[in-house]
mmCIF file of C-alpha atoms in Angstrom:
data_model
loop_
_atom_site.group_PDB
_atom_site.id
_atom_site.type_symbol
_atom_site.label_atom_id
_atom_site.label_comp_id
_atom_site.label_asym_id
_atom_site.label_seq_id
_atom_site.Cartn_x
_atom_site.Cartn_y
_atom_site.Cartn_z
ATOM 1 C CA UNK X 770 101.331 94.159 51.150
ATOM 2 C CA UNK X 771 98.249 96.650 51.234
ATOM 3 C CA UNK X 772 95.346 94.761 53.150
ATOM 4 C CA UNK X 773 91.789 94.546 51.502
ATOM 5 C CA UNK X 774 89.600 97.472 52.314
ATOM 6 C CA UNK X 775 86.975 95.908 54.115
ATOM 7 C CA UNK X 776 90.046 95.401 56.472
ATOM 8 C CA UNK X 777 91.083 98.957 56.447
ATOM 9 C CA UNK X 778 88.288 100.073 57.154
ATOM 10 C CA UNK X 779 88.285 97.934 60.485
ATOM 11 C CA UNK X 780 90.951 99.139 61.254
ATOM 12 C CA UNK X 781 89.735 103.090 60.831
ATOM 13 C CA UNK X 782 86.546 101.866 63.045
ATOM 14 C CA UNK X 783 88.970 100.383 66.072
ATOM 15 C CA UNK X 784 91.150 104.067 65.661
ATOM 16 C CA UNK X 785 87.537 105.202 65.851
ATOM 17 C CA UNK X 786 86.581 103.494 68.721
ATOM 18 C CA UNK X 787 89.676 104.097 70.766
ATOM 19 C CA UNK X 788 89.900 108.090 70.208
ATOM 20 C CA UNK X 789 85.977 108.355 70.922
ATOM 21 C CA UNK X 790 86.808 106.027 74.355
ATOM 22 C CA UNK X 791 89.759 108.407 75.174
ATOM 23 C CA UNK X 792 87.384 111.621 75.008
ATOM 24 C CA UNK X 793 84.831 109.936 77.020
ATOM 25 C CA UNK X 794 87.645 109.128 79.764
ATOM 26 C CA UNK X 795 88.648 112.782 79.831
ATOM 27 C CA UNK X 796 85.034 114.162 80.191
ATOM 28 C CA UNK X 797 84.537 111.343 83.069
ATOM 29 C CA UNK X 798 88.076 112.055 84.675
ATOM 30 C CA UNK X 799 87.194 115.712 84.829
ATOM 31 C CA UNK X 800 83.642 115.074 86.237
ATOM 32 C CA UNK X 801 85.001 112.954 88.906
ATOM 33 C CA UNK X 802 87.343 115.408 89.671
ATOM 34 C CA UNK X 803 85.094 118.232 89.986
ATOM 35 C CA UNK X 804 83.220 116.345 93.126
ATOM 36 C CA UNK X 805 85.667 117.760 96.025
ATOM 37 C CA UNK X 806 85.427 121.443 95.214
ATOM 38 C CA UNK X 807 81.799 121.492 94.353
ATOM 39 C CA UNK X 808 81.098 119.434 97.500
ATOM 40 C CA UNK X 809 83.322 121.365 99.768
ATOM 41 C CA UNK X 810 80.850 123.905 100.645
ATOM 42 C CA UNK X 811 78.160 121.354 101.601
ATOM 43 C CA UNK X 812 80.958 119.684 104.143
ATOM 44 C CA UNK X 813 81.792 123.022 105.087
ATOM 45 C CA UNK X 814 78.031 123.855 106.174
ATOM 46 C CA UNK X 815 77.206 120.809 108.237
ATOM 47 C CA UNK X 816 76.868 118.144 105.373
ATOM 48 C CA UNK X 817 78.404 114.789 106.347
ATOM 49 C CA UNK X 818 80.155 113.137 103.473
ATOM 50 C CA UNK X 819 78.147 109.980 103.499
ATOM 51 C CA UNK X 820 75.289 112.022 102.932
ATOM 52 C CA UNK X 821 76.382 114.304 100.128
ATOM 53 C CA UNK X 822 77.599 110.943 97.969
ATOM 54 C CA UNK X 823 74.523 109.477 99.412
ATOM 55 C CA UNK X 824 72.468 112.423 97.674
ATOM 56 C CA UNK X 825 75.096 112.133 94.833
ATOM 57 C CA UNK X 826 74.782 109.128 93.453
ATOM 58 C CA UNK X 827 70.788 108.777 94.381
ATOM 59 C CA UNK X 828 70.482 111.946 92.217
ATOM 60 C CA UNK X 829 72.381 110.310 89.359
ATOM 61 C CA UNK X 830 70.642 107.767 89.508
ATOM 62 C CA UNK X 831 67.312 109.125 88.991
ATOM 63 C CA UNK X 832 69.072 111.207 85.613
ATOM 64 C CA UNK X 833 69.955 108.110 83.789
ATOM 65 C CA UNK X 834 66.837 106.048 84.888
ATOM 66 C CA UNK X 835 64.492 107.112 82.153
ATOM 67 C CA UNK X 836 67.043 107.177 79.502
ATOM 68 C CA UNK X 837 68.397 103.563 80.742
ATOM 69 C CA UNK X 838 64.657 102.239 80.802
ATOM 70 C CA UNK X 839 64.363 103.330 77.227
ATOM 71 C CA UNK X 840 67.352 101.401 75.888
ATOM 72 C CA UNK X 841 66.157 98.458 77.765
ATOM 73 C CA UNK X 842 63.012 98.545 75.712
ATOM 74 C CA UNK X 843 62.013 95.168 74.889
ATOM 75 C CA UNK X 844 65.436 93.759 76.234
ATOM 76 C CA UNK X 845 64.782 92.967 79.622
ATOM 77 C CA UNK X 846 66.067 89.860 79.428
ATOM 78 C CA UNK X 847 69.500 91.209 79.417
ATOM 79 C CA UNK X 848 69.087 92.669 83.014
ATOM 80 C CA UNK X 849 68.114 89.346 84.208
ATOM 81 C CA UNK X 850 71.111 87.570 82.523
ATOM 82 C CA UNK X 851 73.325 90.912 83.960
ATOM 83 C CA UNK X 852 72.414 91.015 87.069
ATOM 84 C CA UNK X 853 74.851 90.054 88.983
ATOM 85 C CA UNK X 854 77.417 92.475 87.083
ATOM 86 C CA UNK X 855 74.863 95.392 87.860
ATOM 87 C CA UNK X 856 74.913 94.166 91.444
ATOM 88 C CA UNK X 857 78.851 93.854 91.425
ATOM 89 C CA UNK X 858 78.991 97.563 90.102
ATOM 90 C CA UNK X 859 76.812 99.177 92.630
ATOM 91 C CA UNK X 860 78.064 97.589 95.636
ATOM 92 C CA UNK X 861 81.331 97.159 95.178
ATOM 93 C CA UNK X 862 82.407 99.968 92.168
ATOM 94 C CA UNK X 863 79.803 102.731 94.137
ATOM 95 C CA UNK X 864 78.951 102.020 97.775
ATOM 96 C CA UNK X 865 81.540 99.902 98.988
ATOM 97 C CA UNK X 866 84.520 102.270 97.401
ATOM 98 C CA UNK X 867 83.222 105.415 98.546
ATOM 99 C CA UNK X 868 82.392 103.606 102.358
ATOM 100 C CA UNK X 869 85.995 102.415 102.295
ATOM 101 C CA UNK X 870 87.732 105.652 101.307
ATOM 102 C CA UNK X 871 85.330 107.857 103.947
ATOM 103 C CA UNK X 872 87.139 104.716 106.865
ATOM 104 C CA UNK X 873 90.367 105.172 105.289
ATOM 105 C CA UNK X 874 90.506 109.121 105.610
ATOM 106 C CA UNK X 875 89.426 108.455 108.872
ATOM 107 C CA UNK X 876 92.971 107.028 110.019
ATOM 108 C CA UNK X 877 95.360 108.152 107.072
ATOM 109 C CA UNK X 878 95.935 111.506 105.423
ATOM 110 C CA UNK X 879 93.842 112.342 102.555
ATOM 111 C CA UNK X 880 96.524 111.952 100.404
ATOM 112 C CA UNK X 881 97.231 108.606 101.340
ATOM 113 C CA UNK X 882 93.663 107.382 101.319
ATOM 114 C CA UNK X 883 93.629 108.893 97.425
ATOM 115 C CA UNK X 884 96.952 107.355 96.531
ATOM 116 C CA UNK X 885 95.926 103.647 97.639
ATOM 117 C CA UNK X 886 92.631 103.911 96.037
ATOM 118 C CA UNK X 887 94.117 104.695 93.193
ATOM 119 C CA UNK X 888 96.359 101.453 93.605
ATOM 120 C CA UNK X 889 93.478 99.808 91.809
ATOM 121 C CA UNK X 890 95.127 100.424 88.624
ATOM 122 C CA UNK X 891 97.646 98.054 89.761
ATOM 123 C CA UNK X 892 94.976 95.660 90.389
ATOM 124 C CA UNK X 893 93.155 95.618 87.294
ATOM 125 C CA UNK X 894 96.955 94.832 85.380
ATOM 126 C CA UNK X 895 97.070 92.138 87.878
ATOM 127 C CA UNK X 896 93.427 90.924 87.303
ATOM 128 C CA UNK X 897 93.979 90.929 83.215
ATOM 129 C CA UNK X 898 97.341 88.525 84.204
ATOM 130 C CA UNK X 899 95.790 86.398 86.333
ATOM 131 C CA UNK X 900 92.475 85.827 84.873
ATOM 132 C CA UNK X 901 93.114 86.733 80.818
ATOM 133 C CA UNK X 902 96.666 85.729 80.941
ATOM 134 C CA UNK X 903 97.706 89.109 79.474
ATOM 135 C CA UNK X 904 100.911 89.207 81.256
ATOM 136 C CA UNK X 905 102.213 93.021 81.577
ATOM 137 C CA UNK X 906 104.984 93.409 79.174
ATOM 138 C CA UNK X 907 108.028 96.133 80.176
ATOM 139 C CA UNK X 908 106.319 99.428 78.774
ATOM 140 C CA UNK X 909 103.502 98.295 80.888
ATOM 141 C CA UNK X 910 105.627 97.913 84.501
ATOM 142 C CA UNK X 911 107.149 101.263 83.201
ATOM 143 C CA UNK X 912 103.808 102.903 82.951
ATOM 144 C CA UNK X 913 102.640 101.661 86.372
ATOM 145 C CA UNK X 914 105.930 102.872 88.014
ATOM 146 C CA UNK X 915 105.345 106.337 86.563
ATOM 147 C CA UNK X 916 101.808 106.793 87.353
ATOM 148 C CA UNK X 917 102.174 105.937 91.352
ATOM 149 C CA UNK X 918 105.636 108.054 90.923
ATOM 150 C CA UNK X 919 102.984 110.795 89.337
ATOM 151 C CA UNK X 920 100.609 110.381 92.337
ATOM 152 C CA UNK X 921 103.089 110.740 94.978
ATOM 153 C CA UNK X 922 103.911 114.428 94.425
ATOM 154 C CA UNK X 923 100.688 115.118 93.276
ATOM 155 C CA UNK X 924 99.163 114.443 96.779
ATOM 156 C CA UNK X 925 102.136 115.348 97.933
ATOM 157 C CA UNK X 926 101.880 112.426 100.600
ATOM 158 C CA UNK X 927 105.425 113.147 101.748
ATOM 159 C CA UNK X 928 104.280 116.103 103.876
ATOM 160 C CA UNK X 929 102.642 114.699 106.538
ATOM 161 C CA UNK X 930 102.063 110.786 106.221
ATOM 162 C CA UNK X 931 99.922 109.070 108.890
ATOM 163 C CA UNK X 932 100.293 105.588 109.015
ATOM 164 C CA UNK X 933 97.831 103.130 110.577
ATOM 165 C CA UNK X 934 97.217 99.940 109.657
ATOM 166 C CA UNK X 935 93.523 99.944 109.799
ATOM 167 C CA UNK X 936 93.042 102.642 107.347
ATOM 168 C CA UNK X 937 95.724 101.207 104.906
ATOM 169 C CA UNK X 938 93.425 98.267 104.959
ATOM 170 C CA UNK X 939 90.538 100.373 104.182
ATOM 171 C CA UNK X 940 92.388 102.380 101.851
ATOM 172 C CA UNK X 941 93.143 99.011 99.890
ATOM 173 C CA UNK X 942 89.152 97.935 100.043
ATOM 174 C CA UNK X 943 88.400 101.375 97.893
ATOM 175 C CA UNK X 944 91.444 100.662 95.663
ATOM 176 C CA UNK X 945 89.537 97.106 94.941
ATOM 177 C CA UNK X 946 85.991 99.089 94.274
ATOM 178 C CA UNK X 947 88.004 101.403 91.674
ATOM 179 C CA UNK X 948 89.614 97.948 89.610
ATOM 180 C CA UNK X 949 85.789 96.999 90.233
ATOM 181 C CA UNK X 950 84.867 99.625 88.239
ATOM 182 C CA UNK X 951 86.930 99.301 84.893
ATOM 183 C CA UNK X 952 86.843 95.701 85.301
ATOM 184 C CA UNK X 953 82.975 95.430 85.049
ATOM 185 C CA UNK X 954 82.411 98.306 83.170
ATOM 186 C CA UNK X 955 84.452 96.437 80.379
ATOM 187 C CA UNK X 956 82.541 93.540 80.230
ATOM 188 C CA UNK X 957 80.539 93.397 77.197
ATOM 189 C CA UNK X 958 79.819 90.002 77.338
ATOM 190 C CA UNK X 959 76.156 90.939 79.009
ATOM 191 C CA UNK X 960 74.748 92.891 76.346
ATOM 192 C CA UNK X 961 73.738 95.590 78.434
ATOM 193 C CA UNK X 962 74.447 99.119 77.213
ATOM 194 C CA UNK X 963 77.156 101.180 79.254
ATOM 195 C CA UNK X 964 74.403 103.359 80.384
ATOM 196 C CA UNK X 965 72.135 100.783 81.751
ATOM 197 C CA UNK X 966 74.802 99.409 84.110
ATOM 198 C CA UNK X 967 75.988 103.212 84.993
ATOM 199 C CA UNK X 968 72.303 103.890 85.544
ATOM 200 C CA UNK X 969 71.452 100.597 87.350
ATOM 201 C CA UNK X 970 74.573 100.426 89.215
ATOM 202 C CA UNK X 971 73.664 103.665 90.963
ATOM 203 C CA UNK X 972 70.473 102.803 92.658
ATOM 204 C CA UNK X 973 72.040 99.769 93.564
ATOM 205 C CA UNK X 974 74.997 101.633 95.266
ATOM 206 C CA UNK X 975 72.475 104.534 96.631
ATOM 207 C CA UNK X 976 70.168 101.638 97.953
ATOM 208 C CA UNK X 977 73.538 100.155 100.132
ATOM 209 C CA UNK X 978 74.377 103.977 101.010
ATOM 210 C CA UNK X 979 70.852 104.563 102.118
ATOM 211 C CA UNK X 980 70.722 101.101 104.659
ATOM 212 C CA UNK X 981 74.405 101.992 105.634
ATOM 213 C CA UNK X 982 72.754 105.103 107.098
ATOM 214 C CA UNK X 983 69.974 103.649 108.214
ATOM 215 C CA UNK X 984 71.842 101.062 110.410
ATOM 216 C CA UNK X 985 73.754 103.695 111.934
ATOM 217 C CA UNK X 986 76.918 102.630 109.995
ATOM 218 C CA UNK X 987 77.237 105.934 108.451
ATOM 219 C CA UNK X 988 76.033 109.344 109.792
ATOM 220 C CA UNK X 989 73.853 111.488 107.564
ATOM 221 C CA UNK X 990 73.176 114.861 108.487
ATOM 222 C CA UNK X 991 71.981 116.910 105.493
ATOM 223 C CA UNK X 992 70.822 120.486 106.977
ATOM 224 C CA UNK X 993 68.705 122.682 104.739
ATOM 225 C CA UNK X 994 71.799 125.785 104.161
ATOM 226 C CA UNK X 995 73.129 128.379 102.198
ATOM 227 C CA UNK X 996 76.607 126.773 100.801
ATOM 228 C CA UNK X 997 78.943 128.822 98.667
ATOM 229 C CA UNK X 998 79.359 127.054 95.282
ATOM 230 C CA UNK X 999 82.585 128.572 93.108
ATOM 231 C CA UNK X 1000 82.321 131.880 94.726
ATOM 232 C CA UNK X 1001 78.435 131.996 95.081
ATOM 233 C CA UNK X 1002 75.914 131.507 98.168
ATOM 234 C CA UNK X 1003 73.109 129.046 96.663
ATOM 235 C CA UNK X 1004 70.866 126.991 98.002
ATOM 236 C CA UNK X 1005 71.741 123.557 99.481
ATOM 237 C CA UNK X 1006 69.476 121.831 96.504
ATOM 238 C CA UNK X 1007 71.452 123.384 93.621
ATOM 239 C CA UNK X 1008 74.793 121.945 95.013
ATOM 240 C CA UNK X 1009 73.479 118.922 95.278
ATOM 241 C CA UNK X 1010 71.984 119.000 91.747
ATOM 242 C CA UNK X 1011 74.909 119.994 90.210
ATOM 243 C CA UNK X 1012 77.156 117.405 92.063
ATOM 244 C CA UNK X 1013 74.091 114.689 90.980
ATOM 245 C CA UNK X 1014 74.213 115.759 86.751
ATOM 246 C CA UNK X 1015 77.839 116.597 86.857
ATOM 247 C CA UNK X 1016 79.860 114.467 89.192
ATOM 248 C CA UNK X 1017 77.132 111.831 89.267
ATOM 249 C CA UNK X 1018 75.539 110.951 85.908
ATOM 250 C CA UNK X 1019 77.764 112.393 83.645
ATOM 251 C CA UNK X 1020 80.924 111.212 84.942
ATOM 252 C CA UNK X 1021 79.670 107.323 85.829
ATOM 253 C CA UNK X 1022 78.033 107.639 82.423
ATOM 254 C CA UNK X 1023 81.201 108.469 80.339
ATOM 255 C CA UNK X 1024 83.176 105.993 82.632
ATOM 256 C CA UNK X 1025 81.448 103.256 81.849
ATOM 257 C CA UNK X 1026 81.238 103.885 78.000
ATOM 258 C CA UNK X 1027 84.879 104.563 77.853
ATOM 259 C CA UNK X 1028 86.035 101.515 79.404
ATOM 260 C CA UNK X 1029 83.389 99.540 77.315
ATOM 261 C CA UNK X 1030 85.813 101.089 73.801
ATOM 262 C CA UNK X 1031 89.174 101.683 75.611
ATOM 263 C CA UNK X 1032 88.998 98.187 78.034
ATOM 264 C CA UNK X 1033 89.754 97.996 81.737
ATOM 265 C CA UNK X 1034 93.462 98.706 81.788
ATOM 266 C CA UNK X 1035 93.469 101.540 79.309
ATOM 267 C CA UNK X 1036 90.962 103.105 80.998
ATOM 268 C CA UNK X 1037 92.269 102.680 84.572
ATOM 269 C CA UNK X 1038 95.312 104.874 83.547
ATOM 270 C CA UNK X 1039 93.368 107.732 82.029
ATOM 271 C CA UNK X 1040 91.142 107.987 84.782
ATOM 272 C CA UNK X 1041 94.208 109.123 86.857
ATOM 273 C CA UNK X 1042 93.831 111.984 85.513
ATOM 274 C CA UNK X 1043 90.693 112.555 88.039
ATOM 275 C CA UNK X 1044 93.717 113.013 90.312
ATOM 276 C CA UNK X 1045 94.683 116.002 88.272
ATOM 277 C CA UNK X 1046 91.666 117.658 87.603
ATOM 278 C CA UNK X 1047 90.713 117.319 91.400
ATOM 279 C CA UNK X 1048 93.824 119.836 91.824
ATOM 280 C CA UNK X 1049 92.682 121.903 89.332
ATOM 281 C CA UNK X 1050 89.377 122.598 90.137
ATOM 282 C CA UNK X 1051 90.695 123.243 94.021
ATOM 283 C CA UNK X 1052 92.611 125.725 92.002
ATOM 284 C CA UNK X 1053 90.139 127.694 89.887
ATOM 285 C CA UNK X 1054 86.999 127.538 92.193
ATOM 286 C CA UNK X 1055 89.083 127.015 96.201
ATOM 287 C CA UNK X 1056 91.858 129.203 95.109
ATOM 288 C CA UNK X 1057 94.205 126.238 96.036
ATOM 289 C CA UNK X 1058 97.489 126.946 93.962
ATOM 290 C CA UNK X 1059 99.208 123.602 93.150
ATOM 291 C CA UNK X 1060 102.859 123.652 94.037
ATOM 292 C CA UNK X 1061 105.575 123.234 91.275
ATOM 293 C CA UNK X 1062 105.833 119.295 92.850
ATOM 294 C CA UNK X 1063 102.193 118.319 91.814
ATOM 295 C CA UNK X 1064 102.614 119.851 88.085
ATOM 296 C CA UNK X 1065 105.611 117.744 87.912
ATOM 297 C CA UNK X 1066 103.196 114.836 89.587
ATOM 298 C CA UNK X 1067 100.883 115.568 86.553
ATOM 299 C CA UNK X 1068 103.605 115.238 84.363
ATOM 300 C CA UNK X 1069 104.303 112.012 85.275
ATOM 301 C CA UNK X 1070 100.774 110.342 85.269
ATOM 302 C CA UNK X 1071 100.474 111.743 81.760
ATOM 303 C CA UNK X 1072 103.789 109.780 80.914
ATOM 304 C CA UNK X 1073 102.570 106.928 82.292
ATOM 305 C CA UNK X 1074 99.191 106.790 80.499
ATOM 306 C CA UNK X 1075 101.385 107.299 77.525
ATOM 307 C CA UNK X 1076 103.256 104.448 78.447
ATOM 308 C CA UNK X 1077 100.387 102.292 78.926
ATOM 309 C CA UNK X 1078 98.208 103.311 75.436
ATOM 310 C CA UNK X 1079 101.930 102.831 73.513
ATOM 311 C CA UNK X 1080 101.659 99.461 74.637
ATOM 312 C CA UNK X 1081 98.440 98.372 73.877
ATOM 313 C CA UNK X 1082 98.488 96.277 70.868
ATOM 314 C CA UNK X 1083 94.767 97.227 69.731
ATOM 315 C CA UNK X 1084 92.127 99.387 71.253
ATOM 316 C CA UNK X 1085 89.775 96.811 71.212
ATOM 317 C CA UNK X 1086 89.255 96.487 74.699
ATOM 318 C CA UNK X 1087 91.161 93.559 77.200
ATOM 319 C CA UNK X 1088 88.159 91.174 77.752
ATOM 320 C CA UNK X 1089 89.399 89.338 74.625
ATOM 321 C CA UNK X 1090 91.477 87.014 74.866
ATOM 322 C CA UNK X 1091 95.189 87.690 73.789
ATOM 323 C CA UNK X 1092 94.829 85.052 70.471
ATOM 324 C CA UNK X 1093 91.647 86.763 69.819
ATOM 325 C CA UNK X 1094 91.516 87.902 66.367
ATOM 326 C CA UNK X 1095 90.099 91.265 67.397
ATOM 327 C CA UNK X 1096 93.838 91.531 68.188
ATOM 328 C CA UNK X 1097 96.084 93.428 65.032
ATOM 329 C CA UNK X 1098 98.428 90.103 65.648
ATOM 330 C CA UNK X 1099 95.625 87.676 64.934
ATOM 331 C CA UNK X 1100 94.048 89.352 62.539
ATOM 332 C CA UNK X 1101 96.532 88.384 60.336
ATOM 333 C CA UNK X 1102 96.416 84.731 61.444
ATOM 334 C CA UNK X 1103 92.315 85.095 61.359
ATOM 335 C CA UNK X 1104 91.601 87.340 58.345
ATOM 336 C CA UNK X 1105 88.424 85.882 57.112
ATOM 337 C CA UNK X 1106 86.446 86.912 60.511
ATOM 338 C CA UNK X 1107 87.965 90.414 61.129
ATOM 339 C CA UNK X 1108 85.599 91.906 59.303
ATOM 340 C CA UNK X 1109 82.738 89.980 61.845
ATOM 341 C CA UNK X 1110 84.455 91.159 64.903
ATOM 342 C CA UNK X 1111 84.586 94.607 63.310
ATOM 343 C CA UNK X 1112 80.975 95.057 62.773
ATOM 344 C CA UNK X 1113 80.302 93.919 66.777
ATOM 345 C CA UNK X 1114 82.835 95.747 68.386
ATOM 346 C CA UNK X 1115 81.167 98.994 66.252
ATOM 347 C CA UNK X 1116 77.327 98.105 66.889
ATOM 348 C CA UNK X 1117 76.211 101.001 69.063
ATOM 349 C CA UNK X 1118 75.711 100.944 72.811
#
């Protein structure tokens, strides 16, 4: 039975939605990824890495704070009722995950520390149970068990594992701020645009970085050098520049939005391809050759994203509850407001 249009043509606005969320994961994956080989030269010069995310995110910040203040124009009131999201993203999604993977790394391989931040997917599926009810079905589990499979051999942990318990601990705090990040970054229920809380969220996160420092809790040294940047001796400033539009604003930016269309657990599972990319750009700017076990690794997060995005029922994103009829299974049930829910969920950002 062929569905009215206005119904259709929710339906071509959700496909829409969805593709438009998947692009913006990709760009942010990539971005994020791009922060270890463009940073390596400021480590490698004296930099700490407290203060190069320090400068990172501070930098981003300042980016997305005019265009944030415009979109806020008049709605002000939405950053009062948001707050404590905001405040949620920045010290938990930005300063606390970055000061628990720089403790982990500390005590456990750099592989390791990656692989149980990246256990936040696993959180955010167990979040969405827990707290939405949205209990993972099979293709789900499968996905999951792919994607840590996938991250296994593409940090190739098996090498040389250092266990301590300490930094597994720590390692688990960052793997919190990452579910942190998808989870609040699909919350809609604010009103505030994606790049309000990106923007927002930053000089909350660089404001904790900064007093972090200042109490001594994290070293910043930040020397004024010459750091080679993809093959190239620049100036400190321009590394930190591009690491501040590139790995900063863009890619917290295009997180944010594409959790707001894809929703948290979607979008969790895309953005292990930042694993991927990070290997990548270590190839084409470092000249680090990834071994025929982390293309296979790559493989297998792809599969598992697969997984996941077969076995979404909509792409309206996961804050909605499962009866919802934003859902294609309640739609039926809930025809006459489909077309209501349509119109929100395509209102711009």
């Amino acid at each position: 039975m062929r569905l009215p249009p206005e119904y259709e043509e929710w339906e071509d606005a959700m496909e829409r939605r969805i593709v438009t969320g998947l692009a913006l994961g990709l760009v942010a994956a990539v971005s994020f990824g791009s922060s270890g080989a463009l940073a390596k030269g400021l480590l490698e010069s004296g930099w700490t890495p407290a203060a190069a995310v320090t400068w990172r995110v501070g930098v981003a910040a300042l980016i997305l704070a005019l265009p944030a203040c415009y979109q806020m124009r008049g709605h002000w009131s939405l950053l009062r009722r948001g707050w404590t999201s905001v405040a949620a993203f920045g010290l938990m999604a930005v300063a606390f995950c970055q000061l628990s993977y720089f403790f982990a790394i500390e005590r456990v391989s750099v592989g390791v520390g990656m692989l149980l931040e990246y256990l936040g997917i696993v959180l955010v599926v167990g979040w969405l149970w827990l707290r939405h009810h949205q209990r993972p079905r099979p293709l789900t589990l499968a996905g999951v068990g792919l994607a840590v499979a996938g991250l296994l051999l593409v940090l190739d942990v098996f090498g040389a594992v250092q266990v301590d318990p300490v930094g597994v601990l720590w390692g688990l705090g960052a793997a919190a701020g990452l579910a942190t990040f998808f989870i609040v970054s699909a919350d809609e229920s604010t009103g505030l645009p994606p790049l309000v809380v990106a923007s927002f969220g930053l000089a909350v996160g660089a404001a904790a970085l900064l007093t972090a420092g200042a109490l001594g809790i994290l070293p910043m040294r930040s020397p004024a050098v010459t750091v080679g940047l993809a093959g190239v001796l620049v100036p400190a400033w321009v590394a930190v520049a591009v690491l501040g539009v590139v790995t900063g604003a863009l890619a917290y930016a295009a997180g944010v939005a594409a959790t707001r269309r894809l929703g948290s657990k979607l979008a969790s599972f895309v953005g292990l391809t930042e694993v991927l990319a990070a290997v990548l750009f270590a190839w084409l700017l470092l000249g680090e050759v990834p071994a025929p076990v982390q293309l296979a690794g790559g493989a297998l997060i792809l599969a598992g994203v697969v997984a996941v995005k077969l076995d979404e029922r909509s792409p309206v994103g996961d804050s909605r509850p499962a009866g919802s009829p934003a859902r294609r299974r309640g739609l039926r049930r809930s025809r006459p407001s489909a077309p209501v829910v349509a119109a929100q969920q395509t209102s711009p950002q």
